[in-house]
Amino acid sequence: MMEQPHPPLDALTKDPRAAALLKDRAALESLLRSPDAQALLRLLEQSAGGGLQTAADAAARGDAAPLMGLVRSVVESREGAAAAERLRERAPKD
C-alpha cells in the first residue's frame, strides 16, 4: 500500500529546526509537556469552541486551513504570542 502524502507534515520536515525536533523524540516530548505548550493547547481549545478535533482531523486528511486558522488566532493574541515565542526559544537550534 502506498503511503498517502501529508502536506502539513511534509512542510514541517522541510524546515530544518522542525525536522530536527521531529527526529528527537525526547526533546519533542519535553517541549509538548511544557507549560507553554499546555497553555497554547488550552487557548486552542477555548478558541475552537469544540472544533479543535474537527480541525485536527481535517489537517490529518491534508486540509490544514481550519487548524492553521485556529493557530493563527491563538498566536495573534498577547498570551498566545508570548507562549509561542517561549516555545521557539526552547526548541533545539540547527
Coordinates of N, CA and C in Angstrom, one line a residue:
M1 N 0.8 -1.2 0.0 CA 0.0 0.0 0.0 C 0.9 1.3 0.0
M2 N 0.6 2.2 -0.9 CA 1.3 3.4 -1.0 C 1.0 4.4 0.2
E3 N 2.0 5.0 0.7 CA 1.8 6.0 1.8 C 1.2 7.2 1.2
Q4 N 0.1 7.7 1.9 CA -0.6 8.9 1.5 C 0.3 10.2 1.8
P5 N 0.3 11.2 1.0 CA 1.1 12.4 1.3 C 0.3 13.2 2.4
H6 N 1.1 13.8 3.2 CA 0.6 14.7 4.3 C 1.2 16.0 4.2
P7 N 0.6 16.9 3.4 CA 1.2 18.3 3.2 C 1.6 19.0 4.4
P8 N 0.8 19.1 5.5 CA 1.3 19.8 6.7 C 2.6 19.2 7.3
L9 N 2.6 17.9 7.4 CA 3.8 17.2 7.9 C 5.0 17.3 6.9
D10 N 4.7 17.2 5.6 CA 5.7 17.4 4.6 C 6.4 18.8 4.7
A11 N 5.6 19.8 5.0 CA 6.1 21.1 5.1 C 7.0 21.2 6.3
L12 N 6.6 20.6 7.4 CA 7.4 20.6 8.6 C 8.7 20.0 8.4
T13 N 8.8 18.9 7.7 CA 10.1 18.2 7.5 C 11.0 19.0 6.6
K14 N 10.5 20.0 5.9 CA 11.4 20.8 5.1 C 12.0 22.0 5.9
D15 N 11.5 22.3 7.1 CA 12.1 23.3 8.0 C 13.1 22.6 8.8
P16 N 14.4 23.0 8.7 CA 15.5 22.3 9.4 C 15.2 22.2 10.9
R17 N 14.8 23.2 11.6 CA 14.5 23.1 13.0 C 13.4 22.2 13.4
A18 N 12.3 22.3 12.6 CA 11.2 21.4 12.8 C 11.6 19.9 12.6
A19 N 12.3 19.7 11.5 CA 12.8 18.3 11.2 C 13.6 17.8 12.3
A20 N 14.6 18.6 12.8 CA 15.4 18.1 13.9 C 14.6 17.8 15.1
L21 N 13.6 18.6 15.4 CA 12.8 18.3 16.6 C 11.9 17.1 16.4
L22 N 11.4 16.9 15.2 CA 10.7 15.6 14.9 C 11.5 14.4 15.1
K23 N 12.8 14.5 14.8 CA 13.7 13.3 14.9 C 14.2 13.1 16.4
D24 N 14.0 14.1 17.2 CA 14.5 14.0 18.6 C 13.2 13.8 19.5
R25 N 12.8 12.6 19.7 CA 11.6 12.3 20.4 C 11.6 12.9 21.8
A26 N 12.7 12.7 22.5 CA 12.8 13.2 23.9 C 12.6 14.7 24.0
A27 N 13.2 15.4 23.1 CA 13.1 16.9 23.0 C 11.7 17.3 22.7
L28 N 11.1 16.6 21.7 CA 9.7 16.9 21.3 C 8.8 16.6 22.5
E29 N 8.9 15.5 23.1 CA 8.0 15.2 24.3 C 8.2 16.2 25.4
S30 N 9.4 16.6 25.6 CA 9.6 17.6 26.7 C 9.0 19.0 26.3
L31 N 9.1 19.3 25.1 CA 8.5 20.6 24.6 C 7.0 20.5 24.7
L32 N 6.4 19.4 24.3 CA 5.0 19.3 24.3 C 4.4 19.2 25.7
R33 N 5.2 18.8 26.7 CA 4.7 18.7 28.1 C 5.0 20.1 28.8
S34 N 5.7 21.0 28.2 CA 6.0 22.2 28.8 C 4.7 23.1 29.1
P35 N 4.8 23.9 30.1 CA 3.7 24.8 30.5 C 3.2 25.6 29.3
D36 N 4.2 26.1 28.5 CA 3.8 27.0 27.4 C 3.0 26.2 26.3
A37 N 3.4 24.9 26.0 CA 2.7 24.1 25.1 C 1.3 23.8 25.6
Q38 N 1.2 23.5 26.9 CA -0.1 23.3 27.5 C -1.0 24.5 27.5
A39 N -0.4 25.7 27.7 CA -1.1 26.9 27.6 C -1.7 27.2 26.2
L40 N -0.8 26.9 25.2 CA -1.3 27.1 23.8 C -2.4 26.1 23.5
L41 N -2.3 24.9 24.0 CA -3.4 23.9 23.7 C -4.7 24.3 24.4
R42 N -4.6 24.9 25.6 CA -5.8 25.4 26.3 C -6.4 26.5 25.5
L43 N -5.6 27.4 25.0 CA -6.0 28.6 24.2 C -6.7 28.1 22.9
L44 N -6.1 27.1 22.2 CA -6.6 26.5 21.0 C -8.0 25.9 21.3
E45 N -8.1 25.1 22.4 CA -9.4 24.5 22.7 C -10.5 25.6 23.0
Q46 N -10.1 26.6 23.7 CA -11.0 27.7 24.0 C -11.4 28.4 22.7
S47 N -10.5 28.7 21.9 CA -10.7 29.4 20.6 C -11.6 28.6 19.7
A48 N -11.4 27.3 19.7 CA -12.1 26.4 18.7 C -13.5 26.2 19.1
G49 N -13.9 26.4 20.4 CA -15.2 26.1 20.8 C -15.7 24.7 20.5
G50 N -14.8 23.8 20.7 CA -15.2 22.4 20.4 C -14.8 21.9 19.1
G51 N -14.3 22.7 18.2 CA -14.0 22.3 16.9 C -12.5 22.0 16.6
L52 N -11.7 21.9 17.7 CA -10.3 21.6 17.6 C -10.1 20.2 17.0
Q53 N -10.8 19.2 17.4 CA -10.6 17.8 16.9 C -11.0 17.8 15.4
T54 N -12.1 18.5 15.1 CA -12.5 18.5 13.7 C -11.4 19.1 12.8
A55 N -10.8 20.2 13.3 CA -9.8 20.9 12.5 C -8.5 20.0 12.4
A56 N -8.2 19.3 13.5 CA -7.1 18.4 13.5 C -7.3 17.2 12.6
D57 N -8.5 16.7 12.5 CA -8.9 15.6 11.6 C -8.7 16.1 10.2
A58 N -9.2 17.3 9.9 CA -9.1 17.9 8.5 C -7.6 18.0 8.1
A59 N -6.8 18.4 9.1 CA -5.3 18.6 8.8 C -4.7 17.2 8.5
A60 N -5.1 16.2 9.2 CA -4.6 14.9 9.0 C -5.0 14.4 7.6
R61 N -6.1 14.8 7.1 CA -6.5 14.5 5.7 C -5.9 15.3 4.7
G62 N -5.1 16.3 5.1 CA -4.4 17.2 4.1 C -5.0 18.6 4.0
D63 N -6.1 18.9 4.7 CA -6.6 20.3 4.7 C -6.3 21.0 6.0
A64 N -5.1 21.6 6.0 CA -4.6 22.3 7.2 C -5.3 23.7 7.5
A65 N -6.1 24.2 6.5 CA -6.6 25.5 6.6 C -7.4 25.8 7.9
P66 N -8.3 24.9 8.3 CA -9.1 25.1 9.6 C -8.1 25.2 10.8
L67 N -7.2 24.3 10.9 CA -6.3 24.2 12.0 C -5.4 25.4 12.0
M68 N -4.9 25.8 10.8 CA -4.0 27.0 10.8 C -4.7 28.2 11.1
G69 N -6.0 28.3 10.8 CA -6.8 29.5 11.2 C -6.9 29.6 12.7
L70 N -7.1 28.4 13.4 CA -7.2 28.4 14.8 C -5.9 28.8 15.4
V71 N -4.8 28.2 14.9 CA -3.5 28.5 15.4 C -3.2 30.0 15.2
R72 N -3.5 30.5 14.1 CA -3.2 31.9 13.8 C -4.0 32.8 14.8
S73 N -5.2 32.5 15.1 CA -6.0 33.3 16.0 C -5.4 33.3 17.4
V74 N -4.9 32.1 17.8 CA -4.3 32.0 19.1 C -2.9 32.7 19.2
V75 N -2.1 32.6 18.2 CA -0.7 33.2 18.3 C -0.8 34.7 18.1
E76 N -1.9 35.2 17.6 CA -2.1 36.6 17.4 C -2.6 37.3 18.7
S77 N -3.0 36.5 19.7 CA -3.4 37.0 21.0 C -2.1 37.3 21.8
R78 N -2.2 38.2 22.7 CA -1.0 38.5 23.5 C -0.5 37.3 24.3
E79 N -1.3 36.6 24.9 CA -0.9 35.4 25.7 C -0.4 34.3 24.8
G80 N -1.1 34.0 23.7 CA -0.6 33.0 22.7 C 0.7 33.4 22.1
A81 N 0.9 34.6 21.7 CA 2.2 35.1 21.1 C 3.3 34.9 22.1
A82 N 3.1 35.2 23.4 CA 4.2 35.1 24.4 C 4.5 33.6 24.6
A83 N 3.5 32.7 24.7 CA 3.8 31.3 24.9 C 4.5 30.7 23.6
A84 N 4.1 31.1 22.4 CA 4.7 30.6 21.2 C 6.1 31.0 21.1
E85 N 6.4 32.3 21.5 CA 7.8 32.8 21.5 C 8.7 32.0 22.5
R86 N 8.2 31.7 23.7 CA 8.9 30.9 24.6 C 9.2 29.5 24.1
L87 N 8.2 29.0 23.4 CA 8.4 27.6 22.8 C 9.5 27.7 21.7
R88 N 9.5 28.7 20.9 CA 10.5 28.9 19.9 C 11.9 29.0 20.5
E89 N 12.0 29.7 21.6 CA 13.3 29.8 22.3 C 13.8 28.5 22.9
R90 N 12.8 27.7 23.3 CA 13.2 26.4 23.9 C 13.5 25.3 22.8
A91 N 13.0 25.5 21.6 CA 13.2 24.5 20.6 C 14.7 24.4 20.2
P92 N 15.1 23.1 19.9 CA 16.5 23.0 19.5 C 16.9 23.9 18.3
K93 N 18.1 24.4 18.4 CA 18.6 25.2 17.3 C 19.3 24.3 16.3
D94 N 19.4 24.8 15.0 CA 20.1 24.0 14.0 C 21.6 23.8 14.4

